[in-house]
Amino acid sequence: MKKCLLAALFTGAFSLAFGQSEPTLHFMTNWWQANQTNPAFWPDEQINIGLPALSNTLFFTGATYGDALVEQNGETVLDVDQLISQLEDRNLVRENLRLETISAGFRLGKFHLGISHAVRFHAFLDYPKTLPQLIWQGNAQFIGQEIDLGHDFQIGSFNEFGVTGAYTLGPLTAGARVKWLTGLGDLSTEKGQASLYTAPEIYQLSFETDYLLHTSSVLDYNSYTDFEFDANFGQLDLSRLITRNSGWAFDFGVNIELEKLRLSASVVDLGSIRWTENVTNYSSQASVNYDGLDISLALTGDSVSLQEALDTLEQILVFDSTQNNYSTALPAKVYLSGGYEITPSLTVGAGLFGEWYREQFFPAGALNVQWRVLRWLQIGATYTVYRNTFFNFGVSGAVRLGPVQVFLLTDNLPAAFNPAGSRFFSARAGLNLAFGARTE
Amino acid sequence: MRRFFLFLLALSLFGCNHFDDLEGIETTGDDAEFAIPLVNTRASLKDLLESLDDYTFLDTSDAGLILLRYKGDIVTKTSDEIFANIQLALPPLIPVIDTAMALPFNTPEGVEIDYVELKTGIMQYTFVSYHEEDLTVKVKFPQAVKPDGEPLEFTHVVNYAGSTPVYPFPLFINYDLAGHKLIADTSGNLSIIYEAYRPNGERDTLSNFFVTVTNLTFEYAEGYFGNQIHDGERDTIFIEFFESWTQGDVYFNDPKIYVNVFNSFGVPTRSIVNIFDIYTALGNVLPLQADAIEDGIDFDYPLLTEVGEEKVTQFTFTKDNSNIDQVLGSKPIALDYDVDAITNPDSITAIRGFITDSSRYTVNVEVELPIYGRASGFQAIDTVRIDFSNFDAVSEVEFKLVTENNLPMEVKLQGVFIDEQGVVIDSLFSQSESLILAAPVDAEGEVLAPAKNTQYIPVGAEKFDRLRQAANLLIYAAFSTTENGTKSVKVYSDQDVRILMGMIIKTRD
């Protein structure tokens, strides 16, 4: 159990992620992938084909990789005490992974049309410090206290099939995208309230829950020591392009180019998925008190085993299960940005970004500069502020070799040099084919 | 899946291959301490004692004082045996050798039957006439009364047909005696009279006159039944209270042994004590001494006017009429007794009694130990199977014991862990610990207030490692009443002890 949670909070967390606005990408307005942040962004080429590309962002609070992993007798081990000591009262893990298989965009005069497919994986975990403390360090440290074990999480993946349309009218381009979503798997809480009180007398336990966990094709839970977690839903599987879990999402955006000034606004990922495939809902709404075994009969001769007491404790973590379909919303994002062309090869920009997810708002602000160093080489840099993290410097690099475009970017370059001390990781890499005359 | 994301993450971190280390990584610093409740129970002494063996019964006095009762087997004697003796008193074939004769009852020595009521019985008789003429024969039983109150008489006509001997017809006269009464004459005899008349009215005699009575059972008999012995049979009452005793002293303030007799024989009866010994845990055999054992106990019996009633006699051996406080204060583990009873112990024939077919004599013996007394270091030992082999992840534990005792009794405990071969591995404490304190009492032995105690019992890592080999825990429990057994206390049925136990488990990776 511990190992499993360790994977969820740390190993798993690295493979999950935080979100997720990708400001550096947003400011690369003349690249096909920037269209994902605003459907009104459209490259100059007549035809743009996006080949398989990958992006990933990860954010977490608490201990860093370097804090938690230590050398001991020549081996790298995970120092749980250190990991927990670095946690805040409430902690967050965000992951967003996007695997783009193919996309294409076409300029048809003033009309622009695009299609796309991507597999997206996202994860969210909001948990109190007391939860890993309880699991790894036990409840003895909380004798006489009621501790909050409430948490909120979602892990899910889905296919996204998009059709984008845009229209340019003078300096204004307005775009919209319709996305059909087919869910691959989901595990998410709707209600995650839980608390535990350990009485000082003889450690009587009071466990309060108001918990509702939904799963589609991910979890099969029988007891806390008997469950199956199928994490393969995040893999790219062409046989799972279409599932019975479906939903719709919409992106809207405008972009105005006034001489050297560019202003844009967009909202993306307004939508949800209805989960109907292999759905199970696990719920617990209980107030369970365990005061110890009444052994008054056993005192006269019958035997009572310690295992019996432990088995009784296990019964506390019993869930009711139902099979009711449910829905989950995508993390909606908003982008407000502007750019100013200082010289034909140098552009500066600024933007405000926000994301609503799991009833939380994640704001960000960024400054950017794009420099076309050579005709075939463009580089950029971004400074971003996320919540309480101020040391986020991103860079981008793009090369045009005829119709072939290759780009690589990150929103937090220091993490590449100091991954052991970082809590925010971001990277995107891609390959495009672009055809048609560019208008300089 | 994990590898897949680790791969992606490695890409995103521009070649940070350290994350591969997370696969199957060892952990440190995750030794946990879990606090869980183990026991939360409330038990009275009555609860604890109630599951003792089938011969132990709990009772309470009017004041609520707990009484331990140990009962022996119930011995019952019926009238069947006595009636069988009376039945045997009548010979199987009675020759009637005179026209008037007493039936030759051969009753047991000293038994004088005045009156009986027959439940069943078949009488047969026959005779022969050698007279060459007809005879009219009258057979009379003057002491036998038919159910309708008439005397039992028969008349037969024997017809001479030209040859002798002449037999009655039918040859054997059968008669059902059910419901008849037999009332002895003043000499205590039952007689038969026959009169044979010739046609001219002269009396004559008969030959080969025989009477048999079979299947004779009695409903009621009255008279003097002599000295009948009711064999009470030998029995042993085991007193489990002391079964596990190993050492210490116990003194019961007012122990008792009851001899209960239920008697519906209308006959004076007295006990004959053959054996009344107490076996102690020390191996001694102590005889109960009392005048009643030497002289016998006279049991009540119903008088002739109380037929059908059952008289109850309860004789109680107390510290005032016996040495019971000494013998029961010596850790008794069994009472061995053999008590018979004899009827008409003084052989006064003038006392006429009765028995019926439902008369019975029942006796049982009970030992009563009221929980009113004192105990000092009364130690019992018990063995509990244990197995810590499944607790590999546990490095050490600490038990917390909280007690709230309303009983005026202290419990000191020591546990000794032994392996399968009986080799001592370790002990629970360095020396016996008082885990449950006795409630204080007043001068009358009445509890004043509950005694509360909190005790921590640590079992360190080294010790717990040793205990993984343990197979049994020998528990030595020493019980002492308040003030170390120097003062007598009273234990009531509503007094209890609340025992709470929790533990903190320290785990290791």
Tab-separated table of N, CA and C in Angstrom, chain A residues 83-177:
chain	number	residue	atom	x	y	z
A	83	LEU	N	10.964	13.953	2.595
A	83	LEU	CA	9.891	14.230	1.639
A	83	LEU	C	8.703	14.878	2.356
A	84	ILE	N	8.337	14.294	3.486
A	84	ILE	CA	7.164	14.796	4.199
A	84	ILE	C	7.451	16.143	4.858
A	85	SER	N	8.660	16.286	5.362
A	85	SER	CA	8.966	17.542	6.059
A	85	SER	C	8.895	18.751	5.129
A	86	GLN	N	9.087	18.513	3.836
A	86	GLN	CA	9.058	19.619	2.878
A	86	GLN	C	7.646	19.947	2.393
A	87	LEU	N	6.690	19.140	2.776
A	87	LEU	CA	5.331	19.370	2.294
A	87	LEU	C	4.706	20.572	2.985
A	88	GLU	N	3.814	21.227	2.268
A	88	GLU	CA	3.044	22.312	2.866
A	88	GLU	C	1.780	21.731	3.479
A	89	ASP	N	1.020	22.567	4.180
A	89	ASP	CA	-0.190	22.042	4.800
A	89	ASP	C	-1.107	21.413	3.755
A	90	ARG	N	-1.235	22.085	2.621
A	90	ARG	CA	-1.948	21.472	1.487
A	90	ARG	C	-1.014	21.466	0.294
A	91	ASN	N	-1.097	20.447	-0.498
A	91	ASN	CA	-0.128	20.258	-1.560
A	91	ASN	C	-0.822	19.920	-2.873
A	92	LEU	N	-0.062	20.196	-3.931
A	92	LEU	CA	-0.652	20.093	-5.246
A	92	LEU	C	0.307	19.377	-6.192
A	93	VAL	N	-0.260	18.564	-7.023
A	93	VAL	CA	0.487	17.952	-8.121
A	93	VAL	C	-0.344	18.164	-9.380
A	94	ARG	N	0.279	18.717	-10.415
A	94	ARG	CA	-0.417	18.907	-11.693
A	94	ARG	C	0.425	18.318	-12.799
A	95	GLU	N	-0.218	17.652	-13.706
A	95	GLU	CA	0.476	17.086	-14.853
A	95	GLU	C	-0.408	17.258	-16.068
A	96	ASN	N	0.235	17.587	-17.172
A	96	ASN	CA	-0.498	17.667	-18.427
A	96	ASN	C	0.403	17.140	-19.525
A	97	LEU	N	-0.050	16.109	-20.169
A	97	LEU	CA	0.721	15.493	-21.231
A	97	LEU	C	-0.120	15.498	-22.495
A	98	ARG	N	0.524	15.903	-23.591
A	98	ARG	CA	-0.217	15.971	-24.845
A	98	ARG	C	0.622	15.306	-25.919
A	99	LEU	N	0.069	14.294	-26.520
A	99	LEU	CA	0.737	13.595	-27.606
A	99	LEU	C	-0.074	13.830	-28.870
A	100	GLU	N	0.510	14.662	-29.748
A	100	GLU	CA	-0.206	14.994	-30.985
A	100	GLU	C	0.208	14.015	-32.065
A	101	THR	N	-0.769	13.401	-32.676
A	101	THR	CA	-0.444	12.421	-33.711
A	101	THR	C	-0.310	13.089	-35.077
A	102	ILE	N	-1.314	13.835	-35.431
A	102	ILE	CA	-1.294	14.497	-36.743
A	102	ILE	C	-2.238	15.691	-36.693
A	103	SER	N	-1.876	16.727	-37.402
A	103	SER	CA	-2.773	17.873	-37.526
A	103	SER	C	-2.450	18.598	-38.830
A	104	ALA	N	-3.413	19.374	-39.268
A	104	ALA	CA	-3.176	20.104	-40.512
A	104	ALA	C	-4.014	21.373	-40.525
A	105	GLY	N	-3.466	22.412	-41.134
A	105	GLY	CA	-4.194	23.664	-41.251
A	105	GLY	C	-4.046	24.234	-42.643
A	106	PHE	N	-5.119	24.777	-43.133
A	106	PHE	CA	-5.122	25.278	-44.507
A	106	PHE	C	-5.668	26.691	-44.540
A	107	ARG	N	-4.976	27.543	-45.284
A	107	ARG	CA	-5.505	28.883	-45.555
A	107	ARG	C	-6.300	28.827	-46.852
A	108	LEU	N	-7.554	29.213	-46.803
A	108	LEU	CA	-8.422	29.225	-47.990
A	108	LEU	C	-8.925	30.651	-48.160
A	109	GLY	N	-8.008	31.524	-48.600
A	109	GLY	CA	-8.373	32.926	-48.678
A	109	GLY	C	-8.487	33.490	-47.277
A	110	LYS	N	-9.665	34.063	-47.016
A	110	LYS	CA	-9.868	34.599	-45.669
A	110	LYS	C	-10.296	33.529	-44.679
A	111	PHE	N	-10.674	32.384	-45.242
A	111	PHE	CA	-11.056	31.280	-44.367
A	111	PHE	C	-9.836	30.416	-44.056
A	112	HIS	N	-9.843	29.892	-42.884
A	112	HIS	CA	-8.788	28.956	-42.487
A	112	HIS	C	-9.481	27.740	-41.905
A	113	LEU	N	-8.936	26.592	-42.261
A	113	LEU	CA	-9.553	25.356	-41.789
A	113	LEU	C	-8.461	24.428	-41.266
A	114	GLY	N	-8.746	23.807	-40.150
A	114	GLY	CA	-7.754	22.887	-39.584
A	114	GLY	C	-8.404	21.653	-38.981
A	115	ILE	N	-7.609	20.590	-38.950
A	115	ILE	CA	-8.048	19.344	-38.271
A	115	ILE	C	-6.898	18.878	-37.399
A	116	SER	N	-7.259	18.113	-36.381
A	116	SER	CA	-6.187	17.659	-35.473
A	116	SER	C	-6.651	16.449	-34.680
A	117	HIS	N	-5.659	15.713	-34.229
A	117	HIS	CA	-5.918	14.633	-33.248
A	117	HIS	C	-4.783	14.616	-32.244
A	118	ALA	N	-5.152	14.421	-30.992
A	118	ALA	CA	-4.144	14.310	-29.931
A	118	ALA	C	-4.673	13.386	-28.845
A	119	VAL	N	-3.741	12.747	-28.185
A	119	VAL	CA	-4.077	12.008	-26.956
A	119	VAL	C	-3.615	12.873	-25.798
A	120	ARG	N	-4.528	13.136	-24.897
A	120	ARG	CA	-4.194	14.019	-23.780
A	120	ARG	C	-4.336	13.274	-22.460
A	121	PHE	N	-3.432	13.532	-21.606
A	121	PHE	CA	-3.452	12.956	-20.266
A	121	PHE	C	-3.298	14.086	-19.263
A	122	HIS	N	-4.115	14.070	-18.250
A	122	HIS	CA	-3.967	15.118	-17.247
A	122	HIS	C	-4.200	14.529	-15.865
A	123	ALA	N	-3.556	15.129	-14.922
A	123	ALA	CA	-3.692	14.648	-13.549
A	123	ALA	C	-3.673	15.823	-12.605
A	124	PHE	N	-4.395	15.625	-11.529
A	124	PHE	CA	-4.527	16.683	-10.532
A	124	PHE	C	-4.605	16.002	-9.174
A	125	LEU	N	-3.834	16.464	-8.253
A	125	LEU	CA	-3.902	15.902	-6.898
A	125	LEU	C	-3.717	17.027	-5.898
A	126	ASP	N	-4.714	17.228	-5.099
A	126	ASP	CA	-4.680	18.231	-4.028
A	126	ASP	C	-4.858	17.464	-2.728
A	127	TYR	N	-3.853	17.478	-1.886
A	127	TYR	CA	-3.906	16.633	-0.680
A	127	TYR	C	-3.274	17.367	0.494
A	128	PRO	N	-3.721	17.022	1.700
A	128	PRO	CA	-3.114	17.629	2.886
A	128	PRO	C	-1.843	16.888	3.276
A	129	LYS	N	-0.993	17.570	3.945
A	129	LYS	CA	0.256	16.949	4.408
A	129	LYS	C	-0.038	15.758	5.325
A	130	THR	N	-1.153	15.869	6.042
A	130	THR	CA	-1.467	14.815	7.012
A	130	THR	C	-1.734	13.461	6.354
A	131	LEU	N	-2.092	13.481	5.089
A	131	LEU	CA	-2.391	12.206	4.433
A	131	LEU	C	-1.138	11.343	4.277
A	132	PRO	N	-0.076	11.866	3.653
A	132	PRO	CA	1.141	11.037	3.612
A	132	PRO	C	1.751	10.834	4.995
A	133	GLN	N	1.556	11.805	5.877
A	133	GLN	CA	2.059	11.603	7.243
A	133	GLN	C	1.401	10.392	7.879
A	134	LEU	N	0.102	10.280	7.690
A	134	LEU	CA	-0.627	9.158	8.281
A	134	LEU	C	-0.166	7.836	7.672
A	135	ILE	N	-0.035	7.835	6.354
A	135	ILE	CA	0.266	6.582	5.672
A	135	ILE	C	1.685	6.119	5.952
A	136	TRP	N	2.634	7.048	5.919
A	136	TRP	CA	4.019	6.634	6.089
A	136	TRP	C	4.481	6.652	7.548
A	137	GLN	N	3.945	7.572	8.302
A	137	GLN	CA	4.472	7.737	9.659
A	137	GLN	C	3.483	7.306	10.730
A	138	GLY	N	2.256	6.969	10.324
A	138	GLY	CA	1.299	6.458	11.285
A	138	GLY	C	0.535	7.554	11.992
A	139	ASN	N	-0.437	7.137	12.774
A	139	ASN	CA	-1.306	8.093	13.455
A	139	ASN	C	-0.869	8.396	14.874
A	140	ALA	N	0.194	7.738	15.339
A	140	ALA	CA	0.596	7.965	16.733
A	140	ALA	C	0.984	9.421	16.958
A	141	GLN	N	1.497	10.067	15.924
A	141	GLN	CA	1.894	11.469	16.068
A	141	GLN	C	0.685	12.397	16.188
A	142	PHE	N	-0.497	11.863	15.905
A	142	PHE	CA	-1.707	12.698	15.941
A	142	PHE	C	-2.638	12.329	17.101
A	143	ILE	N	-2.110	11.678	18.111
A	143	ILE	CA	-2.959	11.296	19.241
A	143	ILE	C	-3.542	12.561	19.878
A	144	GLY	N	-4.842	12.549	20.049
A	144	GLY	CA	-5.517	13.706	20.614
A	144	GLY	C	-5.891	14.756	19.593
A	145	GLN	N	-5.618	14.501	18.325
A	145	GLN	CA	-5.924	15.480	17.276
A	145	GLN	C	-6.869	14.877	16.246
A	146	GLU	N	-7.678	15.733	15.669
A	146	GLU	CA	-8.463	15.330	14.510
A	146	GLU	C	-7.724	15.835	13.279
A	147	ILE	N	-7.396	14.939	12.395
A	147	ILE	CA	-6.626	15.345	11.217
A	147	ILE	C	-7.492	15.249	9.972
A	148	ASP	N	-7.229	16.207	9.101
A	148	ASP	CA	-7.961	16.280	7.832
A	148	ASP	C	-7.254	15.392	6.807
A	149	LEU	N	-7.988	14.469	6.247
A	149	LEU	CA	-7.444	13.606	5.210
A	149	LEU	C	-8.113	13.877	3.871
A	150	GLY	N	-8.869	14.960	3.816
A	150	GLY	CA	-9.615	15.269	2.601
A	150	GLY	C	-8.684	15.564	1.440
A	151	HIS	N	-9.047	15.113	0.283
A	151	HIS	CA	-8.211	15.307	-0.892
A	151	HIS	C	-9.093	15.361	-2.140
A	152	ASP	N	-8.476	15.811	-3.192
A	152	ASP	CA	-9.202	15.939	-4.449
A	152	ASP	C	-8.256	15.508	-5.553
A	153	PHE	N	-8.684	14.603	-6.388
A	153	PHE	CA	-7.791	14.248	-7.480
A	153	PHE	C	-8.554	13.812	-8.711
A	154	GLN	N	-7.856	13.916	-9.807
A	154	GLN	CA	-8.378	13.409	-11.067
A	154	GLN	C	-7.208	12.963	-11.919
A	155	ILE	N	-7.346	11.790	-12.427
A	155	ILE	CA	-6.382	11.287	-13.400
A	155	ILE	C	-7.208	10.815	-14.583
A	156	GLY	N	-6.895	11.302	-15.744
A	156	GLY	CA	-7.698	10.890	-16.874
A	156	GLY	C	-6.977	11.092	-18.187
A	157	SER	N	-7.437	10.410	-19.195
A	157	SER	CA	-6.881	10.614	-20.535
A	157	SER	C	-7.993	10.453	-21.557
A	158	PHE	N	-7.783	11.081	-22.690
A	158	PHE	CA	-8.825	11.046	-23.709
A	158	PHE	C	-8.229	11.376	-25.072
A	159	ASN	N	-8.951	10.973	-26.119
A	159	ASN	CA	-8.621	11.397	-27.470
A	159	ASN	C	-9.326	12.716	-27.754
A	160	GLU	N	-8.639	13.563	-28.496
A	160	GLU	CA	-9.240	14.847	-28.873
A	160	GLU	C	-9.185	14.955	-30.412
A	161	PHE	N	-10.356	14.957	-31.042
A	161	PHE	CA	-10.447	15.166	-32.489
A	161	PHE	C	-10.982	16.590	-32.705
A	162	GLY	N	-10.191	17.431	-33.361
A	162	GLY	CA	-10.585	18.833	-33.490
A	162	GLY	C	-10.772	19.268	-34.942
A	163	VAL	N	-11.741	20.124	-35.127
A	163	VAL	CA	-11.941	20.803	-36.410
A	163	VAL	C	-11.945	22.294	-36.110
A	164	THR	N	-11.034	23.012	-36.770
A	164	THR	CA	-10.860	24.430	-36.470
A	164	THR	C	-11.244	25.273	-37.690
A	165	GLY	N	-11.906	26.347	-37.405
A	165	GLY	CA	-12.230	27.286	-38.465
A	165	GLY	C	-11.890	28.693	-38.029
A	166	ALA	N	-11.388	29.507	-38.957
A	166	ALA	CA	-11.059	30.893	-38.619
A	166	ALA	C	-11.363	31.777	-39.836
A	167	TYR	N	-11.579	33.023	-39.538
A	167	TYR	CA	-11.904	33.966	-40.606
A	167	TYR	C	-11.184	35.266	-40.305
A	168	THR	N	-10.550	35.779	-41.339
A	168	THR	CA	-9.795	37.018	-41.187
A	168	THR	C	-10.552	38.153	-41.861
A	169	LEU	N	-10.774	39.149	-41.117
A	169	LEU	CA	-11.465	40.317	-41.635
A	169	LEU	C	-10.618	41.534	-41.265
A	170	GLY	N	-9.826	41.990	-42.246
A	170	GLY	CA	-8.952	43.096	-41.955
A	170	GLY	C	-7.914	42.666	-40.934
A	171	PRO	N	-7.736	43.477	-39.916
A	171	PRO	CA	-6.732	43.116	-38.902
A	171	PRO	C	-7.230	42.038	-37.927
A	172	LEU	N	-8.481	41.723	-38.037
A	172	LEU	CA	-9.069	40.822	-37.039
A	172	LEU	C	-9.201	39.407	-37.598
A	173	THR	N	-8.751	38.502	-36.809
A	173	THR	CA	-8.993	37.092	-37.116
A	173	THR	C	-9.735	36.486	-35.933
A	174	ALA	N	-10.837	35.821	-36.262
A	174	ALA	CA	-11.602	35.135	-35.206
A	174	ALA	C	-11.612	33.651	-35.532
A	175	GLY	N	-11.438	32.852	-34.527
A	175	GLY	CA	-11.379	31.406	-34.751
A	175	GLY	C	-12.162	30.652	-33.714
A	176	ALA	N	-12.527	29.455	-34.103
A	176	ALA	CA	-13.224	28.572	-33.157
A	176	ALA	C	-12.869	27.133	-33.505
A	177	ARG	N	-12.929	26.315	-32.488
A	177	ARG	CA	-12.618	24.906	-32.707
A	177	ARG	C	-13.655	24.067	-31.958
